[in-house]
Short mmCIF file of C-alpha atoms in Angstrom, two decimals:
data_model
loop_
_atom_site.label_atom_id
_atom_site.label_comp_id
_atom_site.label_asym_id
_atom_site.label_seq_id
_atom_site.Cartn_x
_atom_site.Cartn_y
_atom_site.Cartn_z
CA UNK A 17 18.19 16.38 5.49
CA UNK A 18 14.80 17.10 5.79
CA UNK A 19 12.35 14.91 6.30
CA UNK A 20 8.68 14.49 5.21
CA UNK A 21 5.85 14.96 8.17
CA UNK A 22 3.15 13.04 8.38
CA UNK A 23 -0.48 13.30 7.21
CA UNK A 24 -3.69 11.96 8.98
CA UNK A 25 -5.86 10.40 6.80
CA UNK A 26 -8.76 7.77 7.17
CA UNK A 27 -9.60 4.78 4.63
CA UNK A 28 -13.09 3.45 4.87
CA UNK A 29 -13.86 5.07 7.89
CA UNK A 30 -10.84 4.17 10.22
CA UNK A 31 -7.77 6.79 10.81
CA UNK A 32 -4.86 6.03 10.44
CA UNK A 33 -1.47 7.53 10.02
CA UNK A 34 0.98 7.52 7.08
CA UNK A 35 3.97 10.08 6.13
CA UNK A 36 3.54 12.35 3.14
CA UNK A 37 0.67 11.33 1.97
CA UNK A 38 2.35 7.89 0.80
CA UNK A 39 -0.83 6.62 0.36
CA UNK A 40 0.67 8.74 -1.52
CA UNK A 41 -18.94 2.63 -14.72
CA UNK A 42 -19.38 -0.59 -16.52
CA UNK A 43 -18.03 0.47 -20.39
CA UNK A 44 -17.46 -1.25 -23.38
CA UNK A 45 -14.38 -1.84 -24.95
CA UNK A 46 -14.85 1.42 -27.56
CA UNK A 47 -13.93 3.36 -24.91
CA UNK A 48 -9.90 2.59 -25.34
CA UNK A 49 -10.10 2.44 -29.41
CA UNK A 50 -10.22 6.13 -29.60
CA UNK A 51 -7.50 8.17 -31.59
CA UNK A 52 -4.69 8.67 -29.63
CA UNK A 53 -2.33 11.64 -29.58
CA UNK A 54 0.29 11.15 -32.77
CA UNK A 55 3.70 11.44 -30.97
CA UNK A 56 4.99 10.68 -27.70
CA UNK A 57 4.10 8.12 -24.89
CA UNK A 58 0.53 7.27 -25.52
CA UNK A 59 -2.62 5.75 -25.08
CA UNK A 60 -3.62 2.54 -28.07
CA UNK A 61 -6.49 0.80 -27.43
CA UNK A 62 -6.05 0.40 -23.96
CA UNK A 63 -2.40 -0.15 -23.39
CA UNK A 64 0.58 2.60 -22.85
CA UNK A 65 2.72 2.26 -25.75
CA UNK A 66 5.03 4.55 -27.43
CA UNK A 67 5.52 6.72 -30.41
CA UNK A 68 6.04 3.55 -32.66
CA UNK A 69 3.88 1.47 -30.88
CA UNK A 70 5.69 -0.74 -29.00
CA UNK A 71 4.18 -1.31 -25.69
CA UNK A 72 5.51 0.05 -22.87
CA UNK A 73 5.22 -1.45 -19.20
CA UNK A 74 6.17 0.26 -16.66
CA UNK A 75 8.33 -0.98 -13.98
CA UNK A 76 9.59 1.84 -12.14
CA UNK A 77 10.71 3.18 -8.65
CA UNK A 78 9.73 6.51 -7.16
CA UNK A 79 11.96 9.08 -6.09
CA UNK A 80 11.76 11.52 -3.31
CA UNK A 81 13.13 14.53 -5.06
CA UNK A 82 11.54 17.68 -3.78
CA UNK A 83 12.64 16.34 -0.06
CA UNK A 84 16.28 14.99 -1.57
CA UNK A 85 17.25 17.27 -4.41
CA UNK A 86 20.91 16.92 -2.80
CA UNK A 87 20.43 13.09 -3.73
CA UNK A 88 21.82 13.61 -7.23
CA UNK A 89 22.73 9.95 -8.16
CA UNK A 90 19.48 8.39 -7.15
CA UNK A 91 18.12 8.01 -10.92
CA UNK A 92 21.01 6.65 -11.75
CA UNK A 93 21.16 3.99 -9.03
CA UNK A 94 17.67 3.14 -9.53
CA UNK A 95 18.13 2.62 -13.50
CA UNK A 96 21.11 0.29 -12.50
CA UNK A 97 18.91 -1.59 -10.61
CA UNK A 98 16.81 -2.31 -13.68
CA UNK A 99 14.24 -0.21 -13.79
CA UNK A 100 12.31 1.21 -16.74
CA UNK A 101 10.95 3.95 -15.15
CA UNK A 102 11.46 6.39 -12.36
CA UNK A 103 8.23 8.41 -10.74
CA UNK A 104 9.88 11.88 -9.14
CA UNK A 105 8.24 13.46 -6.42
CA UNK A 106 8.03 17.87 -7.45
CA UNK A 107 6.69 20.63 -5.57
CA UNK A 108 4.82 23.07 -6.82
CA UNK A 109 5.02 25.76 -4.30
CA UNK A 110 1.86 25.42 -3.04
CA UNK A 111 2.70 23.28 -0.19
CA UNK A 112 6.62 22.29 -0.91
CA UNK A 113 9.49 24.33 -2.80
CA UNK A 114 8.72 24.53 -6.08
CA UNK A 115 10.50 22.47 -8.42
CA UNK A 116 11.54 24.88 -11.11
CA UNK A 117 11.73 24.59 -14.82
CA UNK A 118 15.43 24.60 -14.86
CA UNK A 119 15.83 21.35 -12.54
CA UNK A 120 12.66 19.99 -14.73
CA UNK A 121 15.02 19.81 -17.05
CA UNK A 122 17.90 18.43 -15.36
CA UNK A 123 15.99 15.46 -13.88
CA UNK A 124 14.13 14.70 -17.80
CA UNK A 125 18.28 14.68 -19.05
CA UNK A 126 19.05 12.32 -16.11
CA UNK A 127 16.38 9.89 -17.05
CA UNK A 128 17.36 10.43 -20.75
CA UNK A 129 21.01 9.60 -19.73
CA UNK A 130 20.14 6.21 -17.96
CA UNK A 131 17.74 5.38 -20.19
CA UNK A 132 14.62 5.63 -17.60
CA UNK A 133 11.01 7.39 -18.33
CA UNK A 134 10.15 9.96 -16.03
CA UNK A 135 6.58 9.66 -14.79
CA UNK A 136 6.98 13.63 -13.01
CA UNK A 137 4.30 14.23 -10.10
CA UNK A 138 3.04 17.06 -8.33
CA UNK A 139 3.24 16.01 -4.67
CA UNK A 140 1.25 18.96 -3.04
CA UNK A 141 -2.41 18.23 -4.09
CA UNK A 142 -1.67 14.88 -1.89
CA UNK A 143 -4.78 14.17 0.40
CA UNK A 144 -6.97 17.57 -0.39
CA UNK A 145 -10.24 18.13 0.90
CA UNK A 146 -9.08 16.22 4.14
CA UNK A 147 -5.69 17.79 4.70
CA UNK A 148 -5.79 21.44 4.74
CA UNK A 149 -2.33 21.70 3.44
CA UNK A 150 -2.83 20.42 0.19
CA UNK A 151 -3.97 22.32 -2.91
CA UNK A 152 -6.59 21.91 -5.90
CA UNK A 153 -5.52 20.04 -9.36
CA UNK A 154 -6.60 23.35 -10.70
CA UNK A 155 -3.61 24.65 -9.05
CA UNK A 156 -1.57 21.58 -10.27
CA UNK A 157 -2.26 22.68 -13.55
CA UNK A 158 -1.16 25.98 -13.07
CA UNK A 159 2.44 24.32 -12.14
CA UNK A 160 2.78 21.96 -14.78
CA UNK A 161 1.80 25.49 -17.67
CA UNK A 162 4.54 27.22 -15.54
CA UNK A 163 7.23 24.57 -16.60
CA UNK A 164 5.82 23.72 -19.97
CA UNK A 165 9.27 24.97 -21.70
CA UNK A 166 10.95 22.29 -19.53
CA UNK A 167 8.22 19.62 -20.84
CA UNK A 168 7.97 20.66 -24.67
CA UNK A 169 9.60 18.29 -26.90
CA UNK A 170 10.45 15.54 -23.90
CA UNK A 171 6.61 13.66 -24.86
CA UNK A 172 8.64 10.35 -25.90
CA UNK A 173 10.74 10.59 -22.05
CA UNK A 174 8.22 11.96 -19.81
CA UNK A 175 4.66 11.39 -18.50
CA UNK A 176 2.77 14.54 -16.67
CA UNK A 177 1.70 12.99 -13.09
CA UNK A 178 -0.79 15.87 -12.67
CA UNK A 179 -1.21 15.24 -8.81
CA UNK A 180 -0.34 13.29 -6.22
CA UNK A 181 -3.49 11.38 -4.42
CA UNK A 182 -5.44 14.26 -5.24
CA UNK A 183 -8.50 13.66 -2.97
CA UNK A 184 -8.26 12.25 0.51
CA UNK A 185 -11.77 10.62 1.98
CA UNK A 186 -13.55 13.94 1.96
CA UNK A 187 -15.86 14.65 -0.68
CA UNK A 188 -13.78 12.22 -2.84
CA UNK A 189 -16.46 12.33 -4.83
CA UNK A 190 -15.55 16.16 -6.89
CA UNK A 191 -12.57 14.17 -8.10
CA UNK A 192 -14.16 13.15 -11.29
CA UNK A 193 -15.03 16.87 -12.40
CA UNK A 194 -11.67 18.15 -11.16
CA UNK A 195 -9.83 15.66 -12.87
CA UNK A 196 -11.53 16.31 -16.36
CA UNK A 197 -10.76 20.14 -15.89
CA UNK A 198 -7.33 20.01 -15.10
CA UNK A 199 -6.76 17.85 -18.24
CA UNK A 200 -8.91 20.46 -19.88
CA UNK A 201 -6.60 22.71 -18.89
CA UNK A 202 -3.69 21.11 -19.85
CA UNK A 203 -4.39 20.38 -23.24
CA UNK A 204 -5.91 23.99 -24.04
CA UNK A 205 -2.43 25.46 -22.97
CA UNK A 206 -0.57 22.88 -25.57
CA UNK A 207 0.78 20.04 -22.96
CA UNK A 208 0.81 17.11 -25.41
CA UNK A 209 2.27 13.96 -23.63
CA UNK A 210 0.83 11.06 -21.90
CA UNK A 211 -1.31 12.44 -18.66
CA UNK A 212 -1.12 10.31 -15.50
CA UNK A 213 -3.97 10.48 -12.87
CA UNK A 214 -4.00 9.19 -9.15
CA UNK A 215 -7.07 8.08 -7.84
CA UNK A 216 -9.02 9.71 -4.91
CA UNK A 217 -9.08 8.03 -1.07
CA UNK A 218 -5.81 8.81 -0.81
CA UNK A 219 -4.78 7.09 -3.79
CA UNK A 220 -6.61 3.62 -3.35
CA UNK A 221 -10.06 4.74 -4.10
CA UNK A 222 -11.89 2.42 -1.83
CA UNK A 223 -14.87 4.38 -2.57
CA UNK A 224 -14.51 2.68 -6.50
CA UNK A 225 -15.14 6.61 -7.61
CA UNK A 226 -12.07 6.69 -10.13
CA UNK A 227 -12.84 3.12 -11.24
CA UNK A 228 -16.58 4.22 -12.06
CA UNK A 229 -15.62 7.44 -13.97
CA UNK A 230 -12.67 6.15 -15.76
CA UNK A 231 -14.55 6.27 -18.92
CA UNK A 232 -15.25 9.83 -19.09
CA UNK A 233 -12.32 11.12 -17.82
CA UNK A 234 -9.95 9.32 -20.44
CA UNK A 235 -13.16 10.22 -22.99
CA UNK A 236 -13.04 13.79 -22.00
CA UNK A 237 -9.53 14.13 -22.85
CA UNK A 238 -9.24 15.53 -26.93
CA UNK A 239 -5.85 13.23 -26.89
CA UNK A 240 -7.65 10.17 -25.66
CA UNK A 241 -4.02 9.77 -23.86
CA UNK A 242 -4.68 9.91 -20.05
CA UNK A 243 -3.29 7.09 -17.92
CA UNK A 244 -5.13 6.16 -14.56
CA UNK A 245 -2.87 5.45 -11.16
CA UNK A 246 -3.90 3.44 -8.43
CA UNK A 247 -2.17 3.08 -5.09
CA UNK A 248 -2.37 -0.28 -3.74
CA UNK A 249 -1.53 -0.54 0.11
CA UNK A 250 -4.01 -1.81 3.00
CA UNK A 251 -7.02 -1.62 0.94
CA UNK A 252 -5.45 -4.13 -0.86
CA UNK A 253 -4.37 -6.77 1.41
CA UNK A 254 -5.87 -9.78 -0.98
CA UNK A 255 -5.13 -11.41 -4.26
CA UNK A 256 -8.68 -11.03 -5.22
CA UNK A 257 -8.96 -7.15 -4.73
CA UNK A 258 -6.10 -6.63 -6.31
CA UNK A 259 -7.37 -8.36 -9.22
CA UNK A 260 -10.77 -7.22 -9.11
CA UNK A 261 -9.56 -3.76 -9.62
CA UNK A 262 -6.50 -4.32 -12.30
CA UNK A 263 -8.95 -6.34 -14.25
CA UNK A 264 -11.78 -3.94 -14.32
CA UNK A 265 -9.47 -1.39 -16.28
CA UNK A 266 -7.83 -4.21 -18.39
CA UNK A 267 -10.87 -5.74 -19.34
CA UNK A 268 -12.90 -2.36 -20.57
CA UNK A 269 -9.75 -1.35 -22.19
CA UNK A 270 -8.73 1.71 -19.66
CA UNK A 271 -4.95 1.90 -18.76
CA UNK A 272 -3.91 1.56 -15.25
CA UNK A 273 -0.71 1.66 -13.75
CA UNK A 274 -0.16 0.59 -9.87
CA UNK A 275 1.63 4.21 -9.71
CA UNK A 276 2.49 3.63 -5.90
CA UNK A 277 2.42 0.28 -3.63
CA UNK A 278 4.76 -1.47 -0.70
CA UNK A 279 4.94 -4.61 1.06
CA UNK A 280 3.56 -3.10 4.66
CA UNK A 281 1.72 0.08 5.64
CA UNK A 282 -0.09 1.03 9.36
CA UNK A 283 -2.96 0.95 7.53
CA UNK A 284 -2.82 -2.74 6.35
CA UNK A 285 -1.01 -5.58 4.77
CA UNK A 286 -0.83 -5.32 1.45
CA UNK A 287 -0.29 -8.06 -0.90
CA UNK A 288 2.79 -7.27 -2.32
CA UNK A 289 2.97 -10.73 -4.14
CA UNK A 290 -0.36 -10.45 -5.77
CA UNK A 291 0.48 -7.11 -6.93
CA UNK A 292 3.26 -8.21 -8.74
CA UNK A 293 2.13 -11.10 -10.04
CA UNK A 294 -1.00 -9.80 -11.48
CA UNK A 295 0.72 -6.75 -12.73
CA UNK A 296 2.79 -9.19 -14.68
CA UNK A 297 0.24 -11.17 -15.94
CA UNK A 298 -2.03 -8.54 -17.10
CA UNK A 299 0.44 -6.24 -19.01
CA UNK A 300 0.33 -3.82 -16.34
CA UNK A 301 2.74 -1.15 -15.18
CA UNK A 302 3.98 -0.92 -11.50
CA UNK A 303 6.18 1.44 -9.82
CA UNK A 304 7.29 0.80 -6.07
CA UNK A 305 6.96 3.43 -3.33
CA UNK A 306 10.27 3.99 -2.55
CA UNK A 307 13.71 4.21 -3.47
CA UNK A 308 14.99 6.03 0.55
CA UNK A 309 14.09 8.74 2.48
CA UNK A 310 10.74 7.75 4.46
CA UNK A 311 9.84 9.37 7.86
CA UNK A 312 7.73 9.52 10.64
CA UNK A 313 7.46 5.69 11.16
CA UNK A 314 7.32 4.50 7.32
CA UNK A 315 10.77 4.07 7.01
CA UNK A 316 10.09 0.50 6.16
CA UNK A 317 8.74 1.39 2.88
CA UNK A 318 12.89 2.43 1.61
CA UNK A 319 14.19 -0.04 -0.60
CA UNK A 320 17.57 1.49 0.11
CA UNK A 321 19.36 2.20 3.45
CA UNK A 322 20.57 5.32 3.44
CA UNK A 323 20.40 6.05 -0.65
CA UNK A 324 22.95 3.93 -0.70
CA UNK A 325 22.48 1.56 -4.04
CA UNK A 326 24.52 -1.33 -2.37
CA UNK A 327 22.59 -1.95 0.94
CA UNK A 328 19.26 -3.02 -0.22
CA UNK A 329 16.41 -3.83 2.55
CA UNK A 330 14.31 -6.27 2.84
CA UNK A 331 11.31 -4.15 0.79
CA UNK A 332 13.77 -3.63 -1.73
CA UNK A 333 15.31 -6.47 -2.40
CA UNK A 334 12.41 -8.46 -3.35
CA UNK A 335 10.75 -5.63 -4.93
CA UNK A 336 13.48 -5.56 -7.54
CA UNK A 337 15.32 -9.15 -6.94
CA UNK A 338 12.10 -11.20 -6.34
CA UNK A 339 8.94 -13.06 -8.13
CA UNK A 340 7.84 -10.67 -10.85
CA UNK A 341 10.27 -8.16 -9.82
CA UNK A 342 11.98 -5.26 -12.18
CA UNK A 343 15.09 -7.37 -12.30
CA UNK A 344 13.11 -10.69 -14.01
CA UNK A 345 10.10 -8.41 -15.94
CA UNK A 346 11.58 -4.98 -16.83
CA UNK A 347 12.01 -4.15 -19.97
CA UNK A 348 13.91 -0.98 -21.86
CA UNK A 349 11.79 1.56 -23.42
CA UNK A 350 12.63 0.81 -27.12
CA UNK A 351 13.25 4.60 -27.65
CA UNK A 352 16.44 4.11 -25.62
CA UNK A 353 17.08 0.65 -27.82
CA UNK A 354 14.99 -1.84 -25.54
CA UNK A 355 12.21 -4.04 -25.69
CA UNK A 356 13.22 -7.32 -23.96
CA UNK A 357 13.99 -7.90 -20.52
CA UNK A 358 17.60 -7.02 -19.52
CA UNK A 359 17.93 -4.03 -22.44
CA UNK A 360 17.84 -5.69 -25.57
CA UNK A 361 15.27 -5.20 -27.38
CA UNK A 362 13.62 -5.89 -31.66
CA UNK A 363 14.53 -3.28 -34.08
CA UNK A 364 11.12 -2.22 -34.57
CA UNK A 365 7.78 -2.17 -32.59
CA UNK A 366 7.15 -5.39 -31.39
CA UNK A 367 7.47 -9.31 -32.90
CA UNK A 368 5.58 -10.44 -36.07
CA UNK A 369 3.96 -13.72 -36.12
CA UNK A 370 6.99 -15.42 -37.58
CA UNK A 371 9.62 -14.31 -34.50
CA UNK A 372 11.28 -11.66 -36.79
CA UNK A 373 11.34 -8.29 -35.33
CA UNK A 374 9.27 -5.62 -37.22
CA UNK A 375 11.08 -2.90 -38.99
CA UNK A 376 11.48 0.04 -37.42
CA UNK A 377 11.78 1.74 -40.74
CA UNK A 378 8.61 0.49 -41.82
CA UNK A 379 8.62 0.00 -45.60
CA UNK A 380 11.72 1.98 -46.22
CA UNK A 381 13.68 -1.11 -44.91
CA UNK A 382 11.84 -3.11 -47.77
CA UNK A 383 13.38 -1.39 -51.62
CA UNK A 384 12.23 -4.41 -53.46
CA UNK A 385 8.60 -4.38 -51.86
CA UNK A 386 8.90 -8.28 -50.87
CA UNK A 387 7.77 -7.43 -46.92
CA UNK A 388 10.91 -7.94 -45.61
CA UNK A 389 13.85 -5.44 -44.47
CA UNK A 390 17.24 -5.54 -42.93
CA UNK A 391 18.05 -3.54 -39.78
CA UNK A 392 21.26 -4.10 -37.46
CA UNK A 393 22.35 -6.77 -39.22
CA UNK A 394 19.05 -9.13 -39.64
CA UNK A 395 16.10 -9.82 -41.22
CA UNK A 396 12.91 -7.66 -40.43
CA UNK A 397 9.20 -7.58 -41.22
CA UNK A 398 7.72 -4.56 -42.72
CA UNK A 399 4.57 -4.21 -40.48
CA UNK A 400 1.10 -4.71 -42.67
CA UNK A 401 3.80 -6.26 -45.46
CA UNK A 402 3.37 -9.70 -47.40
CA UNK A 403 5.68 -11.44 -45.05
CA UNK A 404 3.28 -9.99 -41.98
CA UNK A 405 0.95 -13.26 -41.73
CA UNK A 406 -0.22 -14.30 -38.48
CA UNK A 407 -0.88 -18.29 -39.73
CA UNK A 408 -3.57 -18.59 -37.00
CA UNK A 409 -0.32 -19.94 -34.90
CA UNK A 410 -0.62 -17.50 -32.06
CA UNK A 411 3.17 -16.27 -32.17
CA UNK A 412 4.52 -13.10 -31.65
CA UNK A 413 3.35 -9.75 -30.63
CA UNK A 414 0.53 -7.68 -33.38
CA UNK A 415 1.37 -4.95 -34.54
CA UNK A 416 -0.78 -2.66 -31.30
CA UNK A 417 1.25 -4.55 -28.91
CA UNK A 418 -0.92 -7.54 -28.02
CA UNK A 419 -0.41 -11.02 -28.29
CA UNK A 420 -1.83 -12.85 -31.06
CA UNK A 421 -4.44 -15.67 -30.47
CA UNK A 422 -3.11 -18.88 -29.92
CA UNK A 423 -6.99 -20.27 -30.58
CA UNK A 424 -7.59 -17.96 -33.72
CA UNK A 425 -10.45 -17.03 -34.60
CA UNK A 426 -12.16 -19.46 -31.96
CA UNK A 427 -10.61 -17.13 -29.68
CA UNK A 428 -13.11 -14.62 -30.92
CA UNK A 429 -16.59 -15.10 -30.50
CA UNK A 430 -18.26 -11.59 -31.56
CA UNK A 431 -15.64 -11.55 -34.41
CA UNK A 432 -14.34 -8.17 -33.92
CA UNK A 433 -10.80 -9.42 -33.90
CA UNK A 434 -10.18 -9.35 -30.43
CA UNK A 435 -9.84 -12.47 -28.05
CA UNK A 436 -9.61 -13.42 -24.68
CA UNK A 437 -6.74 -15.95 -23.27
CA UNK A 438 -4.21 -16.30 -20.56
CA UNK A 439 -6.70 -13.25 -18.60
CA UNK A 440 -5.72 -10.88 -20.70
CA UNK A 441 -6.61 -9.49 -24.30
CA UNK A 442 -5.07 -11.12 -27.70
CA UNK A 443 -5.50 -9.82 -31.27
CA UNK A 444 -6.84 -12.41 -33.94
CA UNK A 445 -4.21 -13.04 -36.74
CA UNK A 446 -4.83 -11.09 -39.89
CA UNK A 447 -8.53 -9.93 -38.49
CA UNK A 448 -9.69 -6.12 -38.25
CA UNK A 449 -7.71 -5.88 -34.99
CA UNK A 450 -4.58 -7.13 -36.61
CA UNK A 451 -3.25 -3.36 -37.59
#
C-alpha cells in the first residue's frame, strides 16, 4: 500500500517534521444570528445544526481514503465504533489521484448506510505557500464544481471540507482573501451545503489569522453557513490554549470544529484531555486524526493497527473508549433517527422545557390545536405551541438547540434572551431567543 511522504513545515518559527501535512477580530454576537441556508447541515446562530434544527456535534474520525481506497470497510468500522461523523481524505489531482465523482458517491452512500456524516476534504492544498507541492483553494474549488453532481442533493449527509490546512507558515496571512473567494466560488456555481474551512499555519493558526477574520469570512458567505476547523496538536499542549481558542469562537457565536487533533506529534504534546473535555463542555465538534495508515514516523497517530477494527492502540482506545470520548458523548445525527448518545434519539428537534420531545411534524402532529402531538408512540410538543413553556425552570433543550437558563431571566443581563452558564451560551425561557 502506499504510503503518505512527509512534509517539512515550521510552527512559530521552529521546523519540524510531520507526514502529509497531518498538521494536517473581536465581534459581537450578530455575527452568528444571520440567515442561514434553508436545507441541509447548517449554520444557526452559532452552532452546526441540521435541517430541522437539532444540533449537531460532531464526533468523528478521519479517514485516509485517497492513500487507502482499497480499505473499503473503514467507514463502516469507524461508525461501529460510535462515531457520528467520518472526515475522508480526497485528492483532487493536483497533487494526489483525483477522487472522482463516481467514488464521491460511493463513499456519501457508505456514510448514508452506517449512519455517519461525511465531512469530505480536499487533501492537496495541505501546507501551500511553504510546500511547493500543494495547490491554491482556488484550485480546490475547481475540484469540488467538478464533482458537484456527486454533492447535489446529499446537503443533509455531507459537509464540503474545501481544503486541507490550506496555508502553511508562509504568507499565512492571504488566507483570509483566499478563503472568502473560494466560498465565493462555490456558492456562485450552486454548492449549497454546510462549508468547512481549515485554518492557516498548517492547520493550528498560531499566527491567530483565522481566529481574527472569522467574522468576515462566515459574513462573506450569502449562506451565512461556513464552519471554521482548527487543528489542535503541539501548539496546543495546554488546557488554557485550548480553551482560549474554542472559547473565542463559542463566545462571539462563530462555529468551530477541532477538524483534526492526536494525543502526540514531533512537534509537541498536545493536550489530548483538554481537548476533549472542553470540546464537550462547550458544544463543540471534534474529529480525531486517524483511523490507520500513518507514515514516515507518525504512525502513532493510528487508532487502529493495521485497519483492523479489533486491535485498537493506545491513541485509539482512549480517543473513542476514554473521558469525553465518541463512545460516552457521540450522538446520532437525528436525520438517521438519533439525537442521544448511543443512537436513540427525540422524535423531533431537540427537548422542550417539560422533557417531552418536540414534534418532528411540527403542528401537523397537533389536529386539535392543544400543542401537543403523538409520534412513535408518545406524547410530543409542537414547537412555539401552548404546551411549549419554558417555566423559568431551565429544562430541556430551546427550540435553536441551546440549553435553557437555569437562572432565567437573571441569567440575562442585556435582556436579549440570551444567557451565560456552565461556559457556554443558554436561551432565556419564552424570551426573543426562545424561537
Amino acid at each position: 500500500m502506499r504510503k503518505p511522504r512527509s512534509t517539512l513545515m515550521t510552527t512559530a518559527g521552529m521546523a519540524f517534521a510531520a507526514a502529509l501535512g497531518l498538521l494536517g477580530s473581536l465581534v459581537g454576537p450578530s455575527v452568528g444570528e444571520a440567515q442561514a441556508a434553508p436545507t441541509g447541515i447548517r449554520v444557526s446562530d452559532g452552532r452546526v445544526v441540521e435541517a430541522n434544527g437539532n444540533e449537531f456535534v460532531m464526533r468523528g474520525i478521519n479517514h485516509a481514503y485517497t492513500w487507502y481506497p482499497e480499505q473499503t470497510t473503514a467507514i463502516a468500522d469507524i461508525a461501529a465504533k460510535g462515531a457520528n461523523t467520518v472526515r475522508v481524505v480526497l485528492g483532487s489531482g493536483d497533487r494526489w489521484t483525483k477522487t472522482s465523482a463516481s467514488q464521491v458517491s460511493a463513499l456519501i452512500s457508505q456514510c448514508k448506510a452506517n449512519k455517519v456524516i461525511c465531512v469530505l476534504e480536499v487533501h492537496d492544498t495541505t501546507g501551500y505557500g511553504e510546500d511547493g507541492a500543494a495547490t491554491t483553494l482556488d484550485k480546490a474549488a475547481d475540484y469540488w464544481i467538478s464533482v458537484k453532481s456527486a454533492l447535489q442533493g446529499q446537503e443533509d449527509y455531507a459537509v464540503v471540507n474545501i481544503g486541507n490546512e490550506p496555508y502553511g507558515n508562509t504568507n499565512a496571512s492571504a488566507w483570509t482573501g483566499a478563503t472568502k473567494s473560494a466560498i465565493s466560488k462555490l456558492r456562485s456555481a450552486g454548492l449549497n451545503h454546510a462549508l468547512m474551512v481549515d485554518a492557516p499555519n498548517w492547520g493550528q493558526d498560531w499566527s491567530g489569522t483565522m481566529r481574527a477574520n472569522a467574522a468576515s469570512v462566515f459574513a462573506s458567505d450569502p449562506d451565512r453557513n461556513t464552519i471554521f476547523s482548527i487543528h489542535m496538536y503541539g501548539v496546543y499542549d495546554t488546557a488554557a490554549e485550548v480553551q482560549d481558542y474554542l472559547n473565542h469562537f463559542v463566545n462571539n457565536r462563530l462555529p468551530i470544529v477541532v477538524g483534526e487533533f492526536g494525543d502526540a506529534h514531533s512537534d509537541g504534546n498536545p493536550d489530548e484531555d483538554a481537548i476533549m473535555a472542553t470540546a464537550q463542555s462547550l458544544g463543540v465538534g471534534y474529529i480525531g486524526w486517524s483511523w490507520s495508515g500513518n507514515g514516515s514516523g507518525v504512525e502513532y497517530l493510528d487508532m487502529a493497527n493495521g485497519f483492523d477494527p479489533n486491535s485498537l492502540t493506545s491513541w485509539g482506545n482512549r480517543f473513542i473508549n476514554g473521558a469525553n470520548g465518541i463512545t460516552a458523548t457521540s450522538e446520532t445525527a437525528s436525520i438517521y433517527g438519533g439525537g442521544e448518545p448511543g443512537g436513540g434519539g427525540d422524535t423531533g428537534s431537540g427537548t422542550a422545557p417539560n422533557g417531552y420531545p418536540y414534534c418532528a411534524g411540527g403542528s401537523s402532529s397537533d389536529p386539535d390545536g392543544d400543542g401537543w402531538g403523538w409520534e412513535n408512540s408518545r406524547s410530543c410538543v409542537v414547537p412555539g405551541g401552548s404546551a411549549d413553556t419554558g417555566g423559568g425552570t431551565g429544562s430541556g433543550t430551546a427550540p435553536n438547540g441551546y440549553p435553557y437558563c437555569a437562572g432565567g431571566s437573571s441569567s440575562d443581563p442585556d435582556g436579549d434572551g440570551w444567557g451565560w452558564e456552565n461556559s457556554r451560551s443558554c436561551v432565556v425561557a419564552g424570551s426573543s431567543a426562545d424561537s
